[in-house]
Amino acid sequence: MKSLNAIISEIRIKEDQVSRETSHLIDEAYQMTLYLKELLNTTREYILKEGFKTPAEEIEFFRDIKPQILGQLIYYNKIFRIETVCPVKDGKMYQKFFASQLGQLKQEFKEHICGSHFYRYYRSGRSDRDEEYFMRGKINYRDGLNSYVFEIDNQFSTYYDSKVARIMANELIYTYLLTKINPEEHSGSLLNTPESTKDIFWTDSKNALIELIYALYASGVISHGKIGIRKITLVFQILFRVPLGDVHHSFHRMKDRAGTRTSFLDHLKLSLEQYMDKEL
């Protein structure tokens, strides 16, 4: 069975490929939905055939690996559904539509996720009940579980792995919806940006910022490389209050630059070295 890092890397590579080959988010979401559904199916076939060597391996799979695939699948399917029914871009109807979607997401989060004992367990990083939550055949019906527990595949689910997947998907969808609404309006809820940061703004080109964002993404230095380029981009857009548009296509145009393809990063390196020399 592939490791968590291998699965994340595989999904990231596919996202990058699809973003290059598609011109609209609808197409990207559709292609990623098909890919992740197939990845989940092939993973299921492997697990049913090979099984697990140790309880620890089973726990890791249902706690970390399967939710990574399923969470992304839920996210892209939701994006596809939203994008295919949303109003024409810009205008009051557009803003109201996405504000309504955000309100629904927050309500679902309050009702089905944040108040549960499992959510507190998962968010606290505990592991003392992992055998109960992430091993097959351990479901405790006395906990008053949702009715869909009776519909799950007992050979490929522990019930709680889907809970983790929905927590992950919820965070991704929340970030996506914020990018559709005025980022400045919601910056406080995401970054708790104080008033004192209003004078912080980006003074170089948008391509320079995109180059920096992709360098941080490619190196995996933010959140151990476990968040996507869209979320990192949103953070920078909110921090510097600058819309970056389609960063994927901007990045791939950079790859065809004449001469150095990392002009901004080269400039940063030179500037830092010169600054160090001044400090000597």
Short mmCIF file of C-alpha atoms in Angstrom, two decimals:
data_model
loop_
_atom_site.label_atom_id
_atom_site.label_comp_id
_atom_site.label_asym_id
_atom_site.label_seq_id
_atom_site.Cartn_x
_atom_site.Cartn_y
_atom_site.Cartn_z
CA MET A 1 0.00 0.00 0.00
CA LYS A 2 1.27 3.47 -0.89
CA SER A 3 2.21 5.81 1.95
CA LEU A 4 0.25 8.95 2.80
CA ASN A 5 2.96 11.17 1.32
CA ALA A 6 2.94 9.13 -1.90
CA ILE A 7 -0.85 9.47 -2.19
CA ILE A 8 -0.70 13.24 -1.57
CA SER A 9 2.08 13.61 -4.13
CA GLU A 10 0.15 11.57 -6.70
CA ILE A 11 -2.97 13.70 -6.26
CA ARG A 12 -0.96 16.94 -6.45
CA ILE A 13 0.70 15.81 -9.71
CA LYS A 14 -2.70 14.95 -11.19
CA GLU A 15 -4.14 18.31 -10.09
CA ASP A 16 -1.25 20.07 -11.78
CA GLN A 17 -1.72 18.07 -14.98
CA VAL A 18 -5.48 18.64 -15.12
CA SER A 19 -5.11 22.37 -14.46
CA ARG A 20 -2.80 22.63 -17.48
CA GLU A 21 -5.15 20.70 -19.74
CA THR A 22 -8.42 22.43 -18.79
CA SER A 23 -9.49 26.03 -19.23
CA HIS A 24 -12.44 26.11 -16.82
CA LEU A 25 -12.89 25.10 -13.18
CA ILE A 26 -15.93 23.02 -14.15
CA ASP A 27 -13.80 20.84 -16.41
CA GLU A 28 -11.04 20.62 -13.80
CA ALA A 29 -13.47 19.57 -11.06
CA TYR A 30 -15.10 16.98 -13.34
CA GLN A 31 -11.79 15.43 -14.39
CA MET A 32 -10.53 15.33 -10.80
CA THR A 33 -13.80 13.74 -9.64
CA LEU A 34 -13.40 10.94 -12.19
CA TYR A 35 -9.74 10.46 -11.28
CA LEU A 36 -10.32 10.35 -7.51
CA LYS A 37 -13.30 8.01 -7.87
CA GLU A 38 -11.13 5.60 -9.86
CA LEU A 39 -8.26 5.98 -7.35
CA LEU A 40 -10.65 5.13 -4.51
CA ASN A 41 -11.95 2.08 -6.40
CA THR A 42 -8.48 0.73 -7.17
CA THR A 43 -7.43 1.34 -3.57
CA ARG A 44 -10.46 -0.62 -2.36
CA GLU A 45 -9.61 -3.53 -4.66
CA TYR A 46 -6.06 -3.57 -3.33
CA ILE A 47 -7.18 -3.54 0.32
CA LEU A 48 -9.73 -6.31 -0.19
CA LYS A 49 -7.10 -8.44 -1.94
CA GLU A 50 -4.02 -7.75 0.20
CA GLY A 51 -5.48 -6.73 3.56
CA PHE A 52 -3.30 -5.24 6.30
CA LYS A 53 -0.16 -6.69 7.85
CA THR A 54 -0.67 -5.08 11.27
CA PRO A 55 -3.38 -3.21 13.21
CA ALA A 56 -1.20 -0.09 13.02
CA GLU A 57 -1.21 -0.29 9.22
CA GLU A 58 -5.02 -0.56 9.18
CA ILE A 59 -5.40 2.40 11.54
CA GLU A 60 -3.07 4.55 9.44
CA PHE A 61 -5.00 3.72 6.29
CA PHE A 62 -8.45 4.58 7.65
CA ARG A 63 -7.24 7.58 9.68
CA ASP A 64 -4.96 9.21 7.11
CA ILE A 65 -4.84 7.65 3.64
CA LYS A 66 -8.44 6.86 2.68
CA PRO A 67 -9.79 10.19 4.05
CA GLN A 68 -7.23 12.05 1.92
CA ILE A 69 -8.66 10.46 -1.23
CA LEU A 70 -12.32 10.57 -0.19
CA GLY A 71 -12.08 14.13 1.15
CA GLN A 72 -10.67 15.39 -2.14
CA LEU A 73 -13.37 13.46 -4.02
CA ILE A 74 -16.15 15.04 -1.94
CA TYR A 75 -14.56 18.47 -2.47
CA TYR A 76 -14.22 18.28 -6.26
CA ASN A 77 -17.68 16.78 -6.69
CA LYS A 78 -19.12 19.67 -4.62
CA ILE A 79 -17.17 22.22 -6.69
CA PHE A 80 -18.54 20.71 -9.89
CA ARG A 81 -22.11 20.85 -8.58
CA ILE A 82 -21.73 24.47 -7.44
CA GLU A 83 -20.00 25.71 -10.59
CA THR A 84 -22.60 24.17 -12.92
CA VAL A 85 -25.49 26.06 -11.29
CA CYS A 86 -23.93 29.36 -10.18
CA PRO A 87 -25.04 32.65 -11.81
CA VAL A 88 -22.95 34.57 -14.31
CA LYS A 89 -19.78 35.89 -12.69
CA ASP A 90 -19.97 39.18 -10.78
CA GLY A 91 -23.08 41.11 -9.83
CA LYS A 92 -25.44 40.85 -6.86
CA MET A 93 -26.86 37.45 -7.83
CA TYR A 94 -23.35 36.00 -7.99
CA GLN A 95 -22.40 37.36 -4.58
CA LYS A 96 -25.68 36.27 -2.98
CA PHE A 97 -25.37 32.78 -4.43
CA PHE A 98 -21.93 32.14 -2.96
CA ALA A 99 -22.81 33.87 0.31
CA SER A 100 -25.75 31.47 0.56
CA GLN A 101 -23.50 28.48 -0.18
CA LEU A 102 -21.12 29.64 2.55
CA GLY A 103 -24.00 30.00 5.00
CA GLN A 104 -25.18 26.46 4.25
CA LEU A 105 -21.68 25.09 4.74
CA LYS A 106 -21.32 26.80 8.11
CA GLN A 107 -24.72 25.48 9.21
CA GLU A 108 -23.85 21.92 8.17
CA PHE A 109 -20.56 22.25 10.05
CA LYS A 110 -22.34 23.36 13.23
CA GLU A 111 -24.99 20.64 13.02
CA HIS A 112 -22.96 17.64 11.94
CA ILE A 113 -19.28 18.22 12.68
CA CYS A 114 -18.08 20.73 15.26
CA GLY A 115 -20.29 19.64 18.17
CA SER A 116 -19.44 15.95 18.05
CA HIS A 117 -17.15 14.19 20.49
CA PHE A 118 -15.28 12.67 17.54
CA TYR A 119 -14.49 16.11 16.09
CA ARG A 120 -12.95 17.18 19.38
CA TYR A 121 -11.00 13.91 19.52
CA TYR A 122 -9.69 14.30 15.97
CA ARG A 123 -8.80 17.98 16.30
CA SER A 124 -6.96 17.46 19.57
CA GLY A 125 -4.61 14.97 17.89
CA ARG A 126 -5.48 12.18 20.29
CA SER A 127 -4.78 8.55 19.39
CA ASP A 128 -6.00 6.62 22.44
CA ARG A 129 -9.25 5.56 20.73
CA ASP A 130 -7.83 4.99 17.24
CA GLU A 131 -8.47 1.23 17.45
CA GLU A 132 -12.15 1.96 18.06
CA TYR A 133 -12.48 4.61 15.36
CA PHE A 134 -10.19 3.37 12.61
CA MET A 135 -10.38 -0.42 12.60
CA ARG A 136 -13.11 -2.32 10.81
CA GLY A 137 -15.79 -4.06 12.84
CA LYS A 138 -15.45 -1.74 15.83
CA ILE A 139 -18.57 0.41 15.31
CA ASN A 140 -20.36 1.16 18.58
CA TYR A 141 -24.04 1.68 17.77
CA ARG A 142 -24.67 2.97 21.29
CA ASP A 143 -23.04 6.24 20.21
CA GLY A 144 -26.19 7.14 18.28
CA LEU A 145 -24.59 7.27 14.84
CA ASN A 146 -26.14 8.69 11.68
CA SER A 147 -28.37 6.29 9.77
CA TYR A 148 -25.96 6.01 6.83
CA VAL A 149 -23.83 3.79 9.08
CA PHE A 150 -26.10 0.94 7.90
CA GLU A 151 -25.20 1.61 4.26
CA ILE A 152 -21.41 1.66 4.54
CA ASP A 153 -19.10 -0.94 3.06
CA ASN A 154 -17.93 -2.81 6.17
CA GLN A 155 -14.93 -4.21 4.29
CA PHE A 156 -13.70 -0.77 3.27
CA SER A 157 -14.95 1.60 5.94
CA THR A 158 -14.92 2.14 9.68
CA TYR A 159 -17.62 4.87 9.56
CA TYR A 160 -15.24 7.38 11.14
CA ASP A 161 -12.88 7.47 8.16
CA SER A 162 -15.71 9.14 6.24
CA LYS A 163 -16.08 11.61 9.12
CA VAL A 164 -12.44 12.62 8.71
CA ALA A 165 -12.92 12.90 4.94
CA ARG A 166 -15.86 15.25 5.43
CA ILE A 167 -13.86 17.41 7.85
CA MET A 168 -11.12 17.71 5.22
CA ALA A 169 -13.61 18.40 2.43
CA ASN A 170 -15.38 21.02 4.55
CA GLU A 171 -12.15 22.97 4.97
CA LEU A 172 -11.39 22.84 1.23
CA ILE A 173 -14.90 23.92 0.26
CA TYR A 174 -14.78 26.75 2.80
CA THR A 175 -11.57 28.05 1.25
CA TYR A 176 -13.02 27.77 -2.25
CA LEU A 177 -16.14 29.72 -1.30
CA LEU A 178 -14.07 32.50 0.25
CA THR A 179 -12.23 32.93 -3.04
CA LYS A 180 -15.57 33.40 -4.76
CA ILE A 181 -16.65 36.14 -2.38
CA ASN A 182 -14.72 39.32 -1.66
CA PRO A 183 -11.58 37.99 0.13
CA GLU A 184 -11.19 41.18 2.18
CA GLU A 185 -14.69 40.76 3.59
CA HIS A 186 -13.78 37.37 5.06
CA SER A 187 -10.11 37.83 5.81
CA GLY A 188 -10.77 38.21 9.53
CA SER A 189 -12.48 34.85 9.75
CA LEU A 190 -9.59 33.08 8.05
CA LEU A 191 -6.48 34.89 9.25
CA ASN A 192 -7.78 37.16 12.05
CA THR A 193 -5.89 39.97 10.34
CA PRO A 194 -5.58 42.99 12.69
CA GLU A 195 -6.10 46.60 11.64
CA SER A 196 -2.35 47.18 11.79
CA THR A 197 -1.80 45.04 8.66
CA LYS A 198 -3.81 47.31 6.38
CA ASP A 199 -0.61 49.04 5.28
CA ILE A 200 0.92 45.74 4.14
CA PHE A 201 0.59 45.31 0.39
CA TRP A 202 2.45 43.66 -2.49
CA THR A 203 4.52 46.05 -4.59
CA ASP A 204 6.04 43.73 -7.16
CA SER A 205 4.27 42.06 -10.09
CA LYS A 206 1.57 39.40 -9.69
CA ASN A 207 3.80 36.94 -11.54
CA ALA A 208 6.51 37.51 -8.93
CA LEU A 209 4.07 36.63 -6.14
CA ILE A 210 2.85 33.57 -8.03
CA GLU A 211 6.45 32.44 -8.46
CA LEU A 212 6.99 32.75 -4.70
CA ILE A 213 3.76 30.89 -3.92
CA TYR A 214 4.68 27.99 -6.20
CA ALA A 215 8.17 27.80 -4.70
CA LEU A 216 6.66 27.43 -1.22
CA TYR A 217 4.14 24.89 -2.52
CA ALA A 218 6.71 22.81 -4.42
CA SER A 219 9.09 22.70 -1.45
CA GLY A 220 6.33 21.46 0.89
CA VAL A 221 7.34 23.87 3.66
CA ILE A 222 3.77 24.96 4.51
CA SER A 223 1.75 22.50 6.64
CA HIS A 224 4.18 19.70 5.67
CA GLY A 225 3.05 20.02 2.06
CA LYS A 226 -0.45 18.78 2.86
CA ILE A 227 -2.42 21.76 1.56
CA GLY A 228 -2.95 22.65 -2.07
CA ILE A 229 -1.91 25.58 -4.18
CA ARG A 230 -5.40 27.12 -4.03
CA LYS A 231 -5.36 27.47 -0.26
CA ILE A 232 -1.84 28.90 -0.18
CA THR A 233 -2.84 31.35 -2.92
CA LEU A 234 -5.90 32.43 -0.94
CA VAL A 235 -3.76 33.22 2.10
CA PHE A 236 -1.48 35.46 0.05
CA GLN A 237 -4.41 37.12 -1.70
CA ILE A 238 -5.96 37.98 1.66
CA LEU A 239 -2.69 39.04 3.27
CA PHE A 240 -1.71 41.38 0.46
CA ARG A 241 -5.25 42.13 -0.79
CA VAL A 242 -4.31 41.36 -4.38
CA PRO A 243 -6.39 39.19 -6.77
CA LEU A 244 -4.18 36.70 -8.60
CA GLY A 245 -6.68 35.19 -11.02
CA ASP A 246 -5.80 31.84 -12.61
CA VAL A 247 -2.47 31.08 -10.95
CA HIS A 248 -2.15 27.69 -12.67
CA HIS A 249 -2.05 29.09 -16.16
CA SER A 250 0.14 32.02 -15.12
CA PHE A 251 2.62 29.54 -13.65
CA HIS A 252 2.72 27.38 -16.74
CA ARG A 253 3.40 30.41 -18.91
CA MET A 254 6.42 31.07 -16.68
CA LYS A 255 7.79 27.66 -17.59
CA ASP A 256 8.21 28.86 -21.18
CA ARG A 257 10.15 32.00 -20.25
CA ALA A 258 13.31 32.74 -22.17
CA GLY A 259 16.41 32.62 -19.99
CA THR A 260 15.88 32.00 -16.28
CA ARG A 261 12.44 30.74 -15.28
CA THR A 262 12.86 31.84 -11.65
CA SER A 263 13.73 35.51 -12.10
CA PHE A 264 12.01 36.65 -8.90
CA LEU A 265 13.54 33.92 -6.74
CA ASP A 266 16.95 34.69 -8.25
CA HIS A 267 16.38 38.34 -7.35
CA LEU A 268 15.45 37.40 -3.77
CA LYS A 269 18.59 35.32 -3.38
CA LEU A 270 20.81 38.12 -4.71
CA SER A 271 19.10 40.72 -2.50
CA LEU A 272 19.55 38.59 0.61
CA GLU A 273 23.21 37.94 -0.12
CA GLN A 274 23.82 41.67 -0.62
CA TYR A 275 22.01 42.40 2.64
CA MET A 276 24.15 39.84 4.45
CA ASP A 277 27.29 41.45 3.05
CA LYS A 278 26.16 44.83 4.44
CA GLU A 279 25.73 43.30 7.89
CA LEU A 280 29.34 42.05 8.00
#
